[in-house]
C-alpha positions as a printed Julia matrix, in Angstrom:
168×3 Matrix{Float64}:
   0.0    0.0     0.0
   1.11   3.35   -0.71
   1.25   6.62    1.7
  -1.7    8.15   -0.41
  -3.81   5.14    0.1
  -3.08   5.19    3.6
  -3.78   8.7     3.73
  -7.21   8.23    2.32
  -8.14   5.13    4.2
  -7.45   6.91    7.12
 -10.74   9.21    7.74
 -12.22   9.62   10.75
 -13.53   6.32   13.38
 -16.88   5.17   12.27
 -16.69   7.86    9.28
 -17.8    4.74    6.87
 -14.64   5.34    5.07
 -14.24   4.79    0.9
 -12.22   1.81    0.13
 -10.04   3.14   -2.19
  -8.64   0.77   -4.89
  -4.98   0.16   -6.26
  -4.69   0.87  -10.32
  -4.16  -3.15  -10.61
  -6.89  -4.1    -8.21
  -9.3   -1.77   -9.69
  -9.34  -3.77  -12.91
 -10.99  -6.73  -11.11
 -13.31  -4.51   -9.64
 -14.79  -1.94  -12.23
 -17.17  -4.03  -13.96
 -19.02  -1.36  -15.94
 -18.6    1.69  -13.61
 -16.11   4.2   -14.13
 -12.94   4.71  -11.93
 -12.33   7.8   -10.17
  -8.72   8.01   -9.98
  -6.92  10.7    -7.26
  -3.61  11.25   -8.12
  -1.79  12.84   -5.3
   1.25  12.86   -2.98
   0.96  11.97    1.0
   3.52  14.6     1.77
   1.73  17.36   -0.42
  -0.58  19.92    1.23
  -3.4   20.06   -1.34
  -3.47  16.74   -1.6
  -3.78  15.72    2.42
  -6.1   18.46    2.43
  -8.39  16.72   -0.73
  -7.96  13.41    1.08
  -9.48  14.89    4.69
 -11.87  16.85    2.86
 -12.97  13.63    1.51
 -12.65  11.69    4.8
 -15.46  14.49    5.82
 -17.89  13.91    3.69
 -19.53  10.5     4.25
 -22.46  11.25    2.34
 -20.23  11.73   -0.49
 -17.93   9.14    0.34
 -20.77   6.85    0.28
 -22.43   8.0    -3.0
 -18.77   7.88   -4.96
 -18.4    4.38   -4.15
 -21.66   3.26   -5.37
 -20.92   5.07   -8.88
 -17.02   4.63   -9.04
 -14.15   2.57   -8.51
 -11.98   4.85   -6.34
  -8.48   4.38   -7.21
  -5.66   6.03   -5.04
  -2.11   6.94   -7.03
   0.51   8.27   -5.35
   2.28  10.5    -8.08
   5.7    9.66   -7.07
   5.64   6.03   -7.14
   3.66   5.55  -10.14
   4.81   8.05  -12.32
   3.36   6.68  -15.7
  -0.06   6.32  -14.29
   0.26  10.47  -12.77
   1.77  11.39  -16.1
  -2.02  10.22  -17.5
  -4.04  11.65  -15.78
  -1.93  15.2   -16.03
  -2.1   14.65  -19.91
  -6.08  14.5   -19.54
  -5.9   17.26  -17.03
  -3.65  19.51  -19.11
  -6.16  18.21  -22.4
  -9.09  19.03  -20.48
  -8.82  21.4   -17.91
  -5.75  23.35  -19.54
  -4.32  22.63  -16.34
  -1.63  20.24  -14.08
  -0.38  19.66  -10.84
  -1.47  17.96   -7.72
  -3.74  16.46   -6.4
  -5.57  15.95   -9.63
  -9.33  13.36  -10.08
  -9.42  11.89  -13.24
 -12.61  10.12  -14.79
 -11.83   7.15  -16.65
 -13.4    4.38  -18.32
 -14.23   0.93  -16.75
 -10.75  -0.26  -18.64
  -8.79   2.79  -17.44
  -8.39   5.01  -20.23
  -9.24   8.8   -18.95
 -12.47  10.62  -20.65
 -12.35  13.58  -18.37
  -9.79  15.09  -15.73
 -10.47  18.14  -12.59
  -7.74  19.66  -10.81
  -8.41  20.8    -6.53
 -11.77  21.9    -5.92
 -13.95  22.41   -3.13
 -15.56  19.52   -2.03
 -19.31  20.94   -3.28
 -18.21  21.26   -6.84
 -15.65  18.43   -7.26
 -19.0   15.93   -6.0
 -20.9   17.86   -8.8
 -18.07  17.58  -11.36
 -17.81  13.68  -10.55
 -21.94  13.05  -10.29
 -21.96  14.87  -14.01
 -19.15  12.49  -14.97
 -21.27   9.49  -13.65
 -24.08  10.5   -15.34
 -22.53  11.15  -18.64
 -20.93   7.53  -18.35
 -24.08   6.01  -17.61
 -26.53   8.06  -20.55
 -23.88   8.03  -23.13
 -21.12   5.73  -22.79
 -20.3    5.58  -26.43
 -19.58   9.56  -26.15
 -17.11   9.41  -23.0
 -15.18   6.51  -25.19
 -15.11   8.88  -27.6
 -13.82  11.4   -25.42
 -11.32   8.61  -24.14
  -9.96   8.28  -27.61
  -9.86  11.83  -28.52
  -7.48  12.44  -25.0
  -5.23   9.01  -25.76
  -4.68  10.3   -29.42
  -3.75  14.19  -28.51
  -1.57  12.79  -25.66
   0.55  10.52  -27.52
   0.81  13.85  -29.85
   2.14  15.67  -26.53
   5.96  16.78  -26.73
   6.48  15.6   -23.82
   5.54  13.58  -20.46
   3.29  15.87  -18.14
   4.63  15.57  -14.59
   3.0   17.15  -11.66
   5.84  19.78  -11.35
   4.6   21.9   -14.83
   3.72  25.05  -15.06
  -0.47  25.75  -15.79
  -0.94  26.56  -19.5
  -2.09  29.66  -18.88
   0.79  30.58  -16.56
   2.71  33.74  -16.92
């Protein structure tokens, strides 16, 4: 298990805590439903501070885990998984850095990506995400494919560390 994972799991006593998933064990476990993916880094501040926030909510918590497969990924010990889902953040929030939520199919390729947000909107970003998986799944494939093919056109390997696109 990694820090992150630890991190999550930890919540509060009795908080009905979200098992969160390893990238290999969540392809046993995602059936048709999506994975939320939270790539992050125990040590970072934003990303403690997503995983608490998280802890928090159990009404959230609860609802995630009936529509997702929650996968934890620390950033520093799976690199190639973090450099994914900051190509579909950078693709589709013109955005990177940490802690970052990508949406992904049930096979793990990413069909939408959020950065940090406050707990109210990131739940309505990821309940939008749900939905749009479960009306139109052929569309978020499509999406999947659209953000596999641009970041294979990428220069170069997103990491955690760039700069925003729209930074000065």
């Amino acid at each position: 298990m990694s820090l992150l994972i630890d991190l999550l799991a930890a919540g509060s006593p009795g908080s009905g805590k979200l098992l969160w998933s390893t990238w290999q064990a969540a392809a046993d476990l995602a059936g048709s439903r999506p994975r939320l993916v939270f790539v992050g880094d125990a040590l970072d501040h934003w990303s403690s501070t997503l995983a608490a926030t998280l802890n928090a909510d159990v009404p959230l918590m609860t609802a995630l885990a009936e529509v997702f497969v929650c996968v934890a990924v620390d950033a520093a010990a799976e690199p190639q998984l973090a450099a994914m889902v900051q190509h579909a953040l950078q693709l589709t929030a013109a955005t990177t850095g940490l802690p970052a939520i990508a949406i992904c199919t049930p096979e793990g390729q990413p069909f939408g990506a959020t950065p940090w947000r406050r707990a109210h909107d990131l739940a309505q970003v990821l309940f939008q995400a749900a939905e749009a998986w479960h009306q139109r799944p052929a569309d978020c494939r499509a999406d999947a494919a659209r953000i596999a093919a641009a970041a294979a056109n990428l220069r170069q390997p997103a990491t955690a560390t760039d700069r925003p696109l729209n930074a000065t």
